[in-house]
Tab-separated table of C-alpha atoms in Angstrom:
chain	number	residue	atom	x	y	z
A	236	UNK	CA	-9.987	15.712	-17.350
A	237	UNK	CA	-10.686	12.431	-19.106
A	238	UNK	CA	-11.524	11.010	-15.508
A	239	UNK	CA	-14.147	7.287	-15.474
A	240	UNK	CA	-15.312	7.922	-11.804
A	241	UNK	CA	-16.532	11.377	-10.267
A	242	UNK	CA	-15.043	13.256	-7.445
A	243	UNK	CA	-16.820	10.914	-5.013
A	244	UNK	CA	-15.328	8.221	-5.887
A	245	UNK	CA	-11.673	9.063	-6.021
A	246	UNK	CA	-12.291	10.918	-2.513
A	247	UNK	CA	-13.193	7.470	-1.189
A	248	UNK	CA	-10.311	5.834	-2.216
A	249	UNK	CA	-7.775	7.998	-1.100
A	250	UNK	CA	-9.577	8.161	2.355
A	251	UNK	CA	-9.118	4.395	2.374
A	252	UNK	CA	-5.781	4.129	1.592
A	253	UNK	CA	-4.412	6.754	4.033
A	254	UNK	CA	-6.590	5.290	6.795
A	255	UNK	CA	-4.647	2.661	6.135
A	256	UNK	CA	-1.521	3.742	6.171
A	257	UNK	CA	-2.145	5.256	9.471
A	258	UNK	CA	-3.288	1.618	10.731
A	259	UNK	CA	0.439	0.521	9.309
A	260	UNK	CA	2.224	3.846	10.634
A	261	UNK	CA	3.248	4.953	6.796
A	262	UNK	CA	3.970	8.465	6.549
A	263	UNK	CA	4.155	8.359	2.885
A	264	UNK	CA	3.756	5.654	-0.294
A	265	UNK	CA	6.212	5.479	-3.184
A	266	UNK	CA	2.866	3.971	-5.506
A	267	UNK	CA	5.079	2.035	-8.667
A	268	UNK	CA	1.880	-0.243	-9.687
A	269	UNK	CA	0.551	1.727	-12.573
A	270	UNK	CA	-2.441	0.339	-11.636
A	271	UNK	CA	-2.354	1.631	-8.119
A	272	UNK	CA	-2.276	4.970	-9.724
A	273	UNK	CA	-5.057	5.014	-12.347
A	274	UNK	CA	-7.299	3.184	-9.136
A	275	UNK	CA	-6.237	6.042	-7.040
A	276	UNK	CA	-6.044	9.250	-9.623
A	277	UNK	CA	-7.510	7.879	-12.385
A	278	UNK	CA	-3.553	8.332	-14.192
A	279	UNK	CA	-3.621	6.002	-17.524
A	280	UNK	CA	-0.545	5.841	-19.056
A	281	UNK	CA	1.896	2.886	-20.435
A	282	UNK	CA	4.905	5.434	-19.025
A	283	UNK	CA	5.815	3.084	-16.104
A	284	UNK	CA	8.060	1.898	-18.200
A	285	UNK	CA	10.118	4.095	-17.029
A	286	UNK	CA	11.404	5.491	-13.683
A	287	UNK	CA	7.990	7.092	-12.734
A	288	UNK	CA	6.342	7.613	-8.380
A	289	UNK	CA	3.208	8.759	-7.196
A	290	UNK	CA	4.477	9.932	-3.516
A	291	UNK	CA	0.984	9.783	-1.124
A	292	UNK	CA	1.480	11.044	2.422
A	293	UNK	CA	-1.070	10.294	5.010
A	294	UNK	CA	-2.702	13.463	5.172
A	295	UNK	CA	-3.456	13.137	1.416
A	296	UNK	CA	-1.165	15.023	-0.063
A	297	UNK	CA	-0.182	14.047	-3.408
A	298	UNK	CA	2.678	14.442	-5.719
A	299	UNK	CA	3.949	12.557	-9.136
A	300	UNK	CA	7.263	12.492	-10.120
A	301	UNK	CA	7.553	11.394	-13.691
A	302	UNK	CA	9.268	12.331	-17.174
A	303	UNK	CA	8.280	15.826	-19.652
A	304	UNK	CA	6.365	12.990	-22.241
A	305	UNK	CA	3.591	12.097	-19.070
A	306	UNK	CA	3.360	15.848	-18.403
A	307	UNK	CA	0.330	16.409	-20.220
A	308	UNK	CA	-1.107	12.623	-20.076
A	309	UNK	CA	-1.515	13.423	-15.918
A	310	UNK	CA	-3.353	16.097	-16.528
A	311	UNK	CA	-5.253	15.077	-19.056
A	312	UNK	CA	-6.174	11.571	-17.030
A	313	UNK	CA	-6.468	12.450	-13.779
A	314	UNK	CA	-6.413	14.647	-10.759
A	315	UNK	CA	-3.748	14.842	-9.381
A	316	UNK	CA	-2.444	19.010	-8.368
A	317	UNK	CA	0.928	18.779	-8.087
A	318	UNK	CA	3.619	17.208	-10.836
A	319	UNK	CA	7.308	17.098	-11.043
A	320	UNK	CA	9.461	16.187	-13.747
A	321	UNK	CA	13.055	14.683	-13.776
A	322	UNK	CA	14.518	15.313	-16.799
A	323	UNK	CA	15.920	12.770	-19.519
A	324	UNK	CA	19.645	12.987	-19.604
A	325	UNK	CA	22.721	10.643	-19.943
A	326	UNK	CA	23.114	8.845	-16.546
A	327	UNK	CA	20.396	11.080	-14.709
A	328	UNK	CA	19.268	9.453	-11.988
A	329	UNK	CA	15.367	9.988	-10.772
A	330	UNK	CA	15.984	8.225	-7.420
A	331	UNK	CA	17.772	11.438	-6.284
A	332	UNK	CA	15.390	14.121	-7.651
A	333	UNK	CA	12.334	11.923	-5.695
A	334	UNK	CA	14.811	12.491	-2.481
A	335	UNK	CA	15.114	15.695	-2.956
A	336	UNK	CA	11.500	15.680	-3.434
A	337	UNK	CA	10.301	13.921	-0.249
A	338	UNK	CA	12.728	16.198	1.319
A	339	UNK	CA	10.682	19.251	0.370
A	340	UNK	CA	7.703	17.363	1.525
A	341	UNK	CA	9.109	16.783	5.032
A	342	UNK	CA	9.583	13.584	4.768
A	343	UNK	CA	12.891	13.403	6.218
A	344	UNK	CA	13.159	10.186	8.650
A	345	UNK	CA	9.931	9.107	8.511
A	346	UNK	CA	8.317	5.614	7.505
A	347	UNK	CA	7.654	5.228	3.667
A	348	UNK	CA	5.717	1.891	2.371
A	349	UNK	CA	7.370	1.141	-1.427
A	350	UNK	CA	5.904	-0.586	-3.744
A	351	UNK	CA	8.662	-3.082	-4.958
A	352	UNK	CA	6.261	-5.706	-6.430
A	353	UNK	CA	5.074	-4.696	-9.421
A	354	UNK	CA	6.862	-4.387	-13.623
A	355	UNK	CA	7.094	-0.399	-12.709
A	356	UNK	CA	9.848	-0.405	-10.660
A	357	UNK	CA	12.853	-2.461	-12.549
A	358	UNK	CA	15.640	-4.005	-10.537
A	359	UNK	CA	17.886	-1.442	-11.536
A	360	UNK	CA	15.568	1.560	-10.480
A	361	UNK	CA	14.949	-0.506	-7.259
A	362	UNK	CA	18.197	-0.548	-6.119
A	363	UNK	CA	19.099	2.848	-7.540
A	364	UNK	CA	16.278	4.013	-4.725
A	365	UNK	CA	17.364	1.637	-1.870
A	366	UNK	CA	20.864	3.155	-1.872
A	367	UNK	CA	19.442	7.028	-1.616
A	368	UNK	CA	16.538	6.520	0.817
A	369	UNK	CA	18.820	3.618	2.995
A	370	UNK	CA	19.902	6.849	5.641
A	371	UNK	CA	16.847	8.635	4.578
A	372	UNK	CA	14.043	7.286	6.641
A	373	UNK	CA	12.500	3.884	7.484
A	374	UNK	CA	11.842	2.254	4.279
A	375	UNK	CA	9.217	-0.628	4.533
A	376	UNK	CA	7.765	-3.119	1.534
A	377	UNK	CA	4.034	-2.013	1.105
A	378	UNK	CA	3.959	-3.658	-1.963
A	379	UNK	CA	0.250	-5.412	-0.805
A	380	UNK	CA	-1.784	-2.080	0.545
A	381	UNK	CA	-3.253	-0.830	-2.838
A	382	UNK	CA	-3.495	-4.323	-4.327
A	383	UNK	CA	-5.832	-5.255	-1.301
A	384	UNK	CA	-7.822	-2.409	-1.372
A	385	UNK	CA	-8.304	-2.930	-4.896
A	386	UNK	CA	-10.046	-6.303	-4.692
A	387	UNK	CA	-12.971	-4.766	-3.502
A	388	UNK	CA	-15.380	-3.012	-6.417
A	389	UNK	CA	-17.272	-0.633	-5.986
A	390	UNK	CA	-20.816	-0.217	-7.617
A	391	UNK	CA	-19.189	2.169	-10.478
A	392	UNK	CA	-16.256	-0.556	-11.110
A	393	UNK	CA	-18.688	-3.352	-11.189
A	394	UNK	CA	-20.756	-1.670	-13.932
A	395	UNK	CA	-17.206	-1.564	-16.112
A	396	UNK	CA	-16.310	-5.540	-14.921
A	397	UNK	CA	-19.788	-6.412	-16.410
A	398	UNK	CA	-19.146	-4.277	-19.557
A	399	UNK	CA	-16.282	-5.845	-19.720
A	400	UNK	CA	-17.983	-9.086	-19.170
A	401	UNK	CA	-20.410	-8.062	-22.087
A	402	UNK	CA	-17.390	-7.378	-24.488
A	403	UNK	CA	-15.829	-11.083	-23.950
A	404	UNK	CA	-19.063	-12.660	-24.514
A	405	UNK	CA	-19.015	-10.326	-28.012
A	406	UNK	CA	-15.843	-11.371	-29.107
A	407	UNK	CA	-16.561	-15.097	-28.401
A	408	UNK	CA	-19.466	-14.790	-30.539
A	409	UNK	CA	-17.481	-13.102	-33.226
A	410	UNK	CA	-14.303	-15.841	-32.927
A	411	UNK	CA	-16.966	-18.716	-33.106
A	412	UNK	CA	-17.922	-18.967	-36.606
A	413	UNK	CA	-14.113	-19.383	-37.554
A	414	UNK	CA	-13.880	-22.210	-35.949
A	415	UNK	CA	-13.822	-24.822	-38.413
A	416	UNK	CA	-11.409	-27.056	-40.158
A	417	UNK	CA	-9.474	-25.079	-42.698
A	418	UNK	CA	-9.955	-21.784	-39.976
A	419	UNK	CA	-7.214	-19.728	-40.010
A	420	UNK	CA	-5.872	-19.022	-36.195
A	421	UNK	CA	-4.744	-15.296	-36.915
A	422	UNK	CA	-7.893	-14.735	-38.509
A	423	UNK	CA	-9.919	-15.684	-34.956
A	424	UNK	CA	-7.275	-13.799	-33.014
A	425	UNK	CA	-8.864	-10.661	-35.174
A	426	UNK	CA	-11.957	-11.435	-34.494
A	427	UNK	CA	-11.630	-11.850	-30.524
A	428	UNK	CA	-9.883	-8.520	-30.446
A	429	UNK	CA	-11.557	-6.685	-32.945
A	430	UNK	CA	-14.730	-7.123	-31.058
A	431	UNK	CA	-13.917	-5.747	-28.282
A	432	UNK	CA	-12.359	-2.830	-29.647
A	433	UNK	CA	-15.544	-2.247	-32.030
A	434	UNK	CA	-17.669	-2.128	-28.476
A	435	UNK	CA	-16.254	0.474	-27.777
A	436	UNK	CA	-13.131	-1.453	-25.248
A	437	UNK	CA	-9.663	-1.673	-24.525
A	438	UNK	CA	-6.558	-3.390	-25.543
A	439	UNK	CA	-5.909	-5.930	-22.748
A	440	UNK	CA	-2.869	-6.152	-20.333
A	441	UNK	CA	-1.728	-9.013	-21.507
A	442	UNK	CA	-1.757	-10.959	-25.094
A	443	UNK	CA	-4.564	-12.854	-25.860
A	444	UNK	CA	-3.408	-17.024	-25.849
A	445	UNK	CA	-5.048	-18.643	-29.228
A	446	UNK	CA	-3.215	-22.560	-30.054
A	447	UNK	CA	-3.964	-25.051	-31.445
A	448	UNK	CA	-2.563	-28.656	-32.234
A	449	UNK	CA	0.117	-29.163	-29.514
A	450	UNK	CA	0.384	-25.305	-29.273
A	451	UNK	CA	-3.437	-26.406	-28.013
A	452	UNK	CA	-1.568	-27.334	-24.556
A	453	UNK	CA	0.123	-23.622	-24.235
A	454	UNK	CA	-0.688	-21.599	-21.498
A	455	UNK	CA	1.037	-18.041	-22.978
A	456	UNK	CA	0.906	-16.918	-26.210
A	457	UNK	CA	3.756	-17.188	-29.048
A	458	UNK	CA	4.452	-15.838	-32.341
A	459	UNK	CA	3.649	-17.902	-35.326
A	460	UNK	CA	-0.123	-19.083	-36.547
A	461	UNK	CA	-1.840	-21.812	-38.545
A	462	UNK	CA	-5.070	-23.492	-39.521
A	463	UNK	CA	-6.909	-25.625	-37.961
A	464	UNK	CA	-7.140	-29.568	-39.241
A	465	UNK	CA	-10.442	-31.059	-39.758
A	466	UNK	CA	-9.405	-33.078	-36.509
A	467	UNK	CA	-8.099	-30.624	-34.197
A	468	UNK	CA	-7.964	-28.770	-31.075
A	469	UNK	CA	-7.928	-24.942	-29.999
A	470	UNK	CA	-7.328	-23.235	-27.042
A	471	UNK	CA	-8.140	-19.434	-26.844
A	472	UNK	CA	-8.088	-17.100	-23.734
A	473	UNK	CA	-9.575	-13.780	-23.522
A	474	UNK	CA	-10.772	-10.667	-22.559
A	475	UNK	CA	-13.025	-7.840	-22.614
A	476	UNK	CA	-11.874	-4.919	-21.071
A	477	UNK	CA	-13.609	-1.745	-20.261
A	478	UNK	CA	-12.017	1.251	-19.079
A	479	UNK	CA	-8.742	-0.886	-18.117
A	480	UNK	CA	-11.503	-3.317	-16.373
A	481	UNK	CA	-10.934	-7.029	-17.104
A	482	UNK	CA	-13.409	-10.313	-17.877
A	483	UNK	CA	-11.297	-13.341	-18.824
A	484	UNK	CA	-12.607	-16.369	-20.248
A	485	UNK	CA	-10.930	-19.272	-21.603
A	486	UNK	CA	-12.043	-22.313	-23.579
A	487	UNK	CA	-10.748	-25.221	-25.470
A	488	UNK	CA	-12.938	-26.186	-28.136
A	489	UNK	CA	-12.735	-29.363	-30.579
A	490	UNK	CA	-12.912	-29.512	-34.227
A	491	UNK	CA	-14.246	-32.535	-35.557
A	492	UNK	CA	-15.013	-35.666	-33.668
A	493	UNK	CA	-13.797	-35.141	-29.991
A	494	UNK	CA	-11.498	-38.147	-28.804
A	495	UNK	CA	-12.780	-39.888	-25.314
A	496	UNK	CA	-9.878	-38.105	-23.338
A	497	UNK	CA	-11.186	-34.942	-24.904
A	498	UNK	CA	-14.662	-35.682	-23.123
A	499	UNK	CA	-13.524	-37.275	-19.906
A	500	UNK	CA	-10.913	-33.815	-19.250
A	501	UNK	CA	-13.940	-31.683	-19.673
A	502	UNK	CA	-16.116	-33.873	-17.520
A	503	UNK	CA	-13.608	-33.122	-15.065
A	504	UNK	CA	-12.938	-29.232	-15.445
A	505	UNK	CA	-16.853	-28.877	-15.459
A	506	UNK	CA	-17.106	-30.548	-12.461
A	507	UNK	CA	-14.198	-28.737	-10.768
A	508	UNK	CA	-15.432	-25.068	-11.781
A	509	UNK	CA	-18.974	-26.110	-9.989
A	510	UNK	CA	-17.309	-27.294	-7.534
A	511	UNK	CA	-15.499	-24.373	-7.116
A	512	UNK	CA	-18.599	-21.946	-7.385
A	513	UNK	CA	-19.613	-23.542	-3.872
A	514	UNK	CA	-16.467	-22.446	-2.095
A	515	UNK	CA	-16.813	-18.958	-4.047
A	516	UNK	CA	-18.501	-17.632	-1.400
A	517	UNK	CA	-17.813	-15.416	1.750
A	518	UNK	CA	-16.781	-17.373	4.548
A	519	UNK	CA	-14.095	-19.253	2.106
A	520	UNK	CA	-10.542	-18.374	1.552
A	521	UNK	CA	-8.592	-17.852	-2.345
A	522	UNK	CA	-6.899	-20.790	-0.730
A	523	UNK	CA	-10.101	-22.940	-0.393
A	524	UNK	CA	-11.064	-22.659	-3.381
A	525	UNK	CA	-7.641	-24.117	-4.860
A	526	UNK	CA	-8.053	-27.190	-2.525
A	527	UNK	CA	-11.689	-28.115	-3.671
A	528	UNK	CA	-9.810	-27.387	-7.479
A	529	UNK	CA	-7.008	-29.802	-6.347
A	530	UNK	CA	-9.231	-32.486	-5.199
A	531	UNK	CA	-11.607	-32.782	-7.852
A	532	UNK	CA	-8.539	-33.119	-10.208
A	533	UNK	CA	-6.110	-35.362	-7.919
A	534	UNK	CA	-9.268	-37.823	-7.097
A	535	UNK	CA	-9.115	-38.648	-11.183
A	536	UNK	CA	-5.489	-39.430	-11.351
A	537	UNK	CA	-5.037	-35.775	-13.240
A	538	UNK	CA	-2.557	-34.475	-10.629
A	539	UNK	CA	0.425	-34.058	-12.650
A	540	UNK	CA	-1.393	-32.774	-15.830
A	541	UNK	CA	-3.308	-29.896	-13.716
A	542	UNK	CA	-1.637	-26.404	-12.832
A	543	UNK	CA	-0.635	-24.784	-9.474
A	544	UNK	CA	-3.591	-22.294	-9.637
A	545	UNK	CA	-6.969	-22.350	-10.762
A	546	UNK	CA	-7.369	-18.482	-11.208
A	547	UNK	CA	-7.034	-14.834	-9.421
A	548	UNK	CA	-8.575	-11.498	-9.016
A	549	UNK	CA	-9.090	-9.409	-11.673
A	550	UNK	CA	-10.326	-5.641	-12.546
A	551	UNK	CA	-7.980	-2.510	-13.629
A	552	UNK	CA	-4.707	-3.710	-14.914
A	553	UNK	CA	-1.913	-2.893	-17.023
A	554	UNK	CA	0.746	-4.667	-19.318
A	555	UNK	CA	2.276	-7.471	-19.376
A	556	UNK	CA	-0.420	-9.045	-17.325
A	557	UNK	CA	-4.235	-8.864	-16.315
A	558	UNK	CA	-3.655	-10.818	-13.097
A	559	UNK	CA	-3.797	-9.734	-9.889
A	560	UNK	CA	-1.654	-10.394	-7.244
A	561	UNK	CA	-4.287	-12.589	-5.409
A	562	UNK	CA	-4.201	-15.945	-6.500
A	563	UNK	CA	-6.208	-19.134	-6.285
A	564	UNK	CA	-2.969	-21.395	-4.935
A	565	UNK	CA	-1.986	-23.315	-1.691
A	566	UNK	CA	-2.406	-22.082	1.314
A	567	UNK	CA	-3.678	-18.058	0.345
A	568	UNK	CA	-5.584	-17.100	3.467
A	569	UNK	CA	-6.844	-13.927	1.775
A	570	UNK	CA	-10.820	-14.289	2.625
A	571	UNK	CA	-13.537	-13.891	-0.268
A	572	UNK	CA	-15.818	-11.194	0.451
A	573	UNK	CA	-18.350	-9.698	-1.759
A	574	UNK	CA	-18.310	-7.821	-4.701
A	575	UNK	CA	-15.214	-9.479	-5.844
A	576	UNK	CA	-14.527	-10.119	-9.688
A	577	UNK	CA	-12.758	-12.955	-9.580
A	578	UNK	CA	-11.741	-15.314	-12.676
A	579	UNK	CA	-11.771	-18.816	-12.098
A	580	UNK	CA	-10.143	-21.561	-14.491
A	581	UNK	CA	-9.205	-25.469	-14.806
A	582	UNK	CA	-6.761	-25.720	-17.419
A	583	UNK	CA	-5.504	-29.937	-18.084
A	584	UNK	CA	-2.897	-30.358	-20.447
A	585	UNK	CA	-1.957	-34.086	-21.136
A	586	UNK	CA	1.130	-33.896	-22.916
A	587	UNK	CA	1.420	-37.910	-22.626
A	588	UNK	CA	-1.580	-38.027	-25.594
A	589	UNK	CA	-1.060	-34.379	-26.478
A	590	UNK	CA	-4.784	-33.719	-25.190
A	591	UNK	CA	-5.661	-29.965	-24.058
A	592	UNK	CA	-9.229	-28.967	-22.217
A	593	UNK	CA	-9.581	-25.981	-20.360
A	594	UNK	CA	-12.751	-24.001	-18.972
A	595	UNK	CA	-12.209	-20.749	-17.413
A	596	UNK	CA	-14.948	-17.429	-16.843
A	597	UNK	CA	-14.949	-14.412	-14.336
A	598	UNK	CA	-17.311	-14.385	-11.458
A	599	UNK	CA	-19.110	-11.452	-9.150
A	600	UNK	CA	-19.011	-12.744	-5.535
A	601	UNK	CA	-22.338	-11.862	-3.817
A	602	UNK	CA	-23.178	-12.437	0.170
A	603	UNK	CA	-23.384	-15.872	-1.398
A	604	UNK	CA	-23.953	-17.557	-4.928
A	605	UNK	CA	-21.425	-16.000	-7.001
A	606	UNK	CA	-22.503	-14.306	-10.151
A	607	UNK	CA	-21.262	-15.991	-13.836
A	608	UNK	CA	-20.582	-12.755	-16.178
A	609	UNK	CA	-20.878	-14.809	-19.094
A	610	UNK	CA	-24.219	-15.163	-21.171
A	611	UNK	CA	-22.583	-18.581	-22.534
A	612	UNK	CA	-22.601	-21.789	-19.979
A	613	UNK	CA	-19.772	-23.909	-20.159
A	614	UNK	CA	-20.907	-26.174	-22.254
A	615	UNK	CA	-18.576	-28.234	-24.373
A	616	UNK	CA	-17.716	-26.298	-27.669
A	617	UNK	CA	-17.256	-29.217	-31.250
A	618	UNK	CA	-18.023	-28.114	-34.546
C-alpha cells in the first residue's frame, strides 16, 4: 500500500475519532470530506466527485462504499479491509445500496453523524440520503468532528507542512526572476508550479491566484494572462504541497517605482501580520486573532478596503480549495493550541486608486512564539 504514515499513526487517529464519537453518542460516521478519509485511511483519490462514504462505527469498524473505478485506488492508498461497490447505471441510486449497507452492519436505529459540509456530498446526493435514512435512525450533522481533529499535527504531518513549507519557498525563488517589466504572467505561473512539482510535490487543492494590473486586486484566479508594464503590480498566491500537505504564501510585489499608497498599504499589512504573530499563541482564539487584524486595519481608515478574514488552518486538503474550515473571522471561539499550521494573510485592495498589497505566510504554533515556515521575511518585493 502506497500509505505516508505507518500503522501507528493511522491506529491513533481512528482511536481519536471513535473516542469521540462515543463522547457525542455516534454509533456510526457517513465521512464525505475526502480529506477526512485520506487523514483517517490514508485513501487519495479525486473520486469524491462522485457519490462515494466511508461508514466508521464506534468500535472501529470500517467500510467504503464507492464506484468499480476507486476499487483498486483504495487498495492501493490505504487500509482500509472492507470495500463495497454500487454500480454505475442509469438512475442508480447509491443512497439505497449504503442503507442496505448500514443495515448489514446493524446499524438499524441508531445515531449516525453525516458529514454534510464538505464538495463530496452534492445537494442532490444529500437529499437523495436524507429521504432513505429519515425512518432509518437518528441522523445528526457531524460535519465538524474530523475537521477538528485534524487541526492538530502530529510530529509525522509537521515534517510534510515544513516540506511543504520548503517547496513554496522553492517556487518563490523560481517565480522571482520573472518578475520584471516585459514578464510574461503565464510564464511565472510555470515557474511557481513547476517548482514544486520538480521537488518532488503535489498539485494543490486549489488554483494558484497570479494578477496583475487591476487583476492585481483579485482574490481567485481567472483565465486569461498578460505581461507585466514597466510600472506595474502583481499579486501571486501559492503553495507547496507535500503529500496533500499545504504552505500558502501570498505576496504582492511592485514593478518599477512603487507609488506612496503602494508603501503606506504594506506598512500596514506588515504591521498587522506582527501584530497578529502576538495573538498566535495558545491562550488566544482564531477569533482574536481577526480582531487584532481588524484593528490594525480599521485604526488607518482601511476598513472598507480590508477582507472579512485574515487566514485559516491549513494541512491535507483536496480540490477546489486548500482551506480549512477554521477561519480567522468574527467571533470564532475555536482556541489556538500548539502544533497548529496555520496561514495567516492581510490582503488590501483599494479599488478607489486601483492599488493592491497583500502579505500572507503559514505559521507552526508552538507553546508560544509561533514558527514562520518561510526562509524569506516579508520584506517588500520592487524590482
Amino acid at each position: 500500500m502506497a500509505l505516508h504514515f505507518d500503522t501507528e499513526e493511522y491506529a491513533n487517529r481512528l482511536q481519536r475519532l471513535t473516542s469521540r464519537m462515543r463522547e457525542e453518542k455516534i454509533d456510526a460516521m457517513l465521512l464525505f470530506a475526502q480529506e477526512s478519509m485520506y487523514w483517517l485511511t490514508g485513501y487519495d483519490t479525486f473520486g469524491y466527485c462522485f457519490f462515494q462514504t466511508l461508514v466508521v462505527k464506534a468500535d472501529g469498524n470500517m467500510v467504503l462504499l464507492t464506484r468499480s473505478a476507486d476499487l483498486r485506488q483504495a487498495r492501493h492508498t490505504s487500509n482500509i479491509g472492507k470495500i463495497e461497490i454500487w454500480i454505475d447505471r442509469m438512475n442508480a441510486d447509491p443512497t439505497m445500496d449504503l442503507k442496505n449497507l448500514l443495515s448489514d452492519m446493524d446499524l438499524l436505529g441508531c445515531r449516525i453523524g453525516i458529514e454534510y459540509d464538505t464538495h463530496g456530498l452534492t445537494g442532490r446526493n444529500a437529499r437523495q440520503l436524507d429521504n432513505q435514512l429519515q425512518s432509518f435512525g437518528q441522523i445528526v450533522d457531524a460535519s465538524n468532528i474530523v475537521s477538528r481533529l485534524r487541526l492538530i499535527k502530529s510530529p509525522a504531518e509537521i515534517a510534510y507542512v515544513e516540506r511543504a513549507a520548503v517547496l513554496s519557498d522553492d517556487a518563490l525563488a523560481a517565480a522571482l526572476p520573472l518578475i520584471v517589466p516585459g514578464g510574461d504572467e503565464a510564464a511565472i505561473l510555470a515557474a511557481l508550479q513547476g517548482a514544486v512539482l520538480a521537488g518532488g510535490g503535489d498539485y494543490p487543492a486549489n488554483e494558484f491566484v497570479i494578477g496583475s494590473g487591476v487583476d492585481a486586486l483579485l482574490c481567485r484566479s481567472k483565465s486569461g494572462r498578460r505581461r507585466l508594464d514597466a510600472q506595474d503590480q502583481l499579486t501571486i498566491e501559492w503553495a507547496g504541497v507535500s503529500a496533500r500537505y499545504h504552505a500558502p504564501m501570498m505576496r504582492t510585489a511592485l514593478i518599477g517605482e512603487p507609488t506612496a499608497r503602494h508603501r503606506e498599504l504594506y506598512s500596514t499589512c506588515r504591521e498587522a501580520i506582527q501584530a497578529m504573530e502576538m495573538v498566535l499563541r495558545p491562550g488566544n482564539t482564531f477569533g482574536t486573532v481577526f480582531e487584532t487584524f481588524a484593528r490594525i486595519i480599521d485604526e488607518r481608515g482601511l476598513a472598507r478596503h480590508r477582507l472579512n478574514t485574515c487566514g485559516y488552518s491549513v494541512g491535507a486538503r483536496f480540490a477546489p480549495s486548500w482551506m480549512d474550515l477554521q477561519t480567522f473571522l468574527l467571533g470564532n471561539p475555536q482556541e489556538i493550541e500548539p502544533n497548529m499550521s496555520l496561514f495567516v494573510h492581510t490582503i488590501i485592495f483599494d479599488s478607489d486608486t486601483g492599488t493592491a498589497m497583500t502579505l500572507g505566510q503559514t505559521y507552526l504554533t508552538t507553546t508560544d512564539t509561533p514558527k514562520p515556515l518561510s526562509r524569506y521575511g516579508l520584506d517588500f518585493i520592487a524590482v
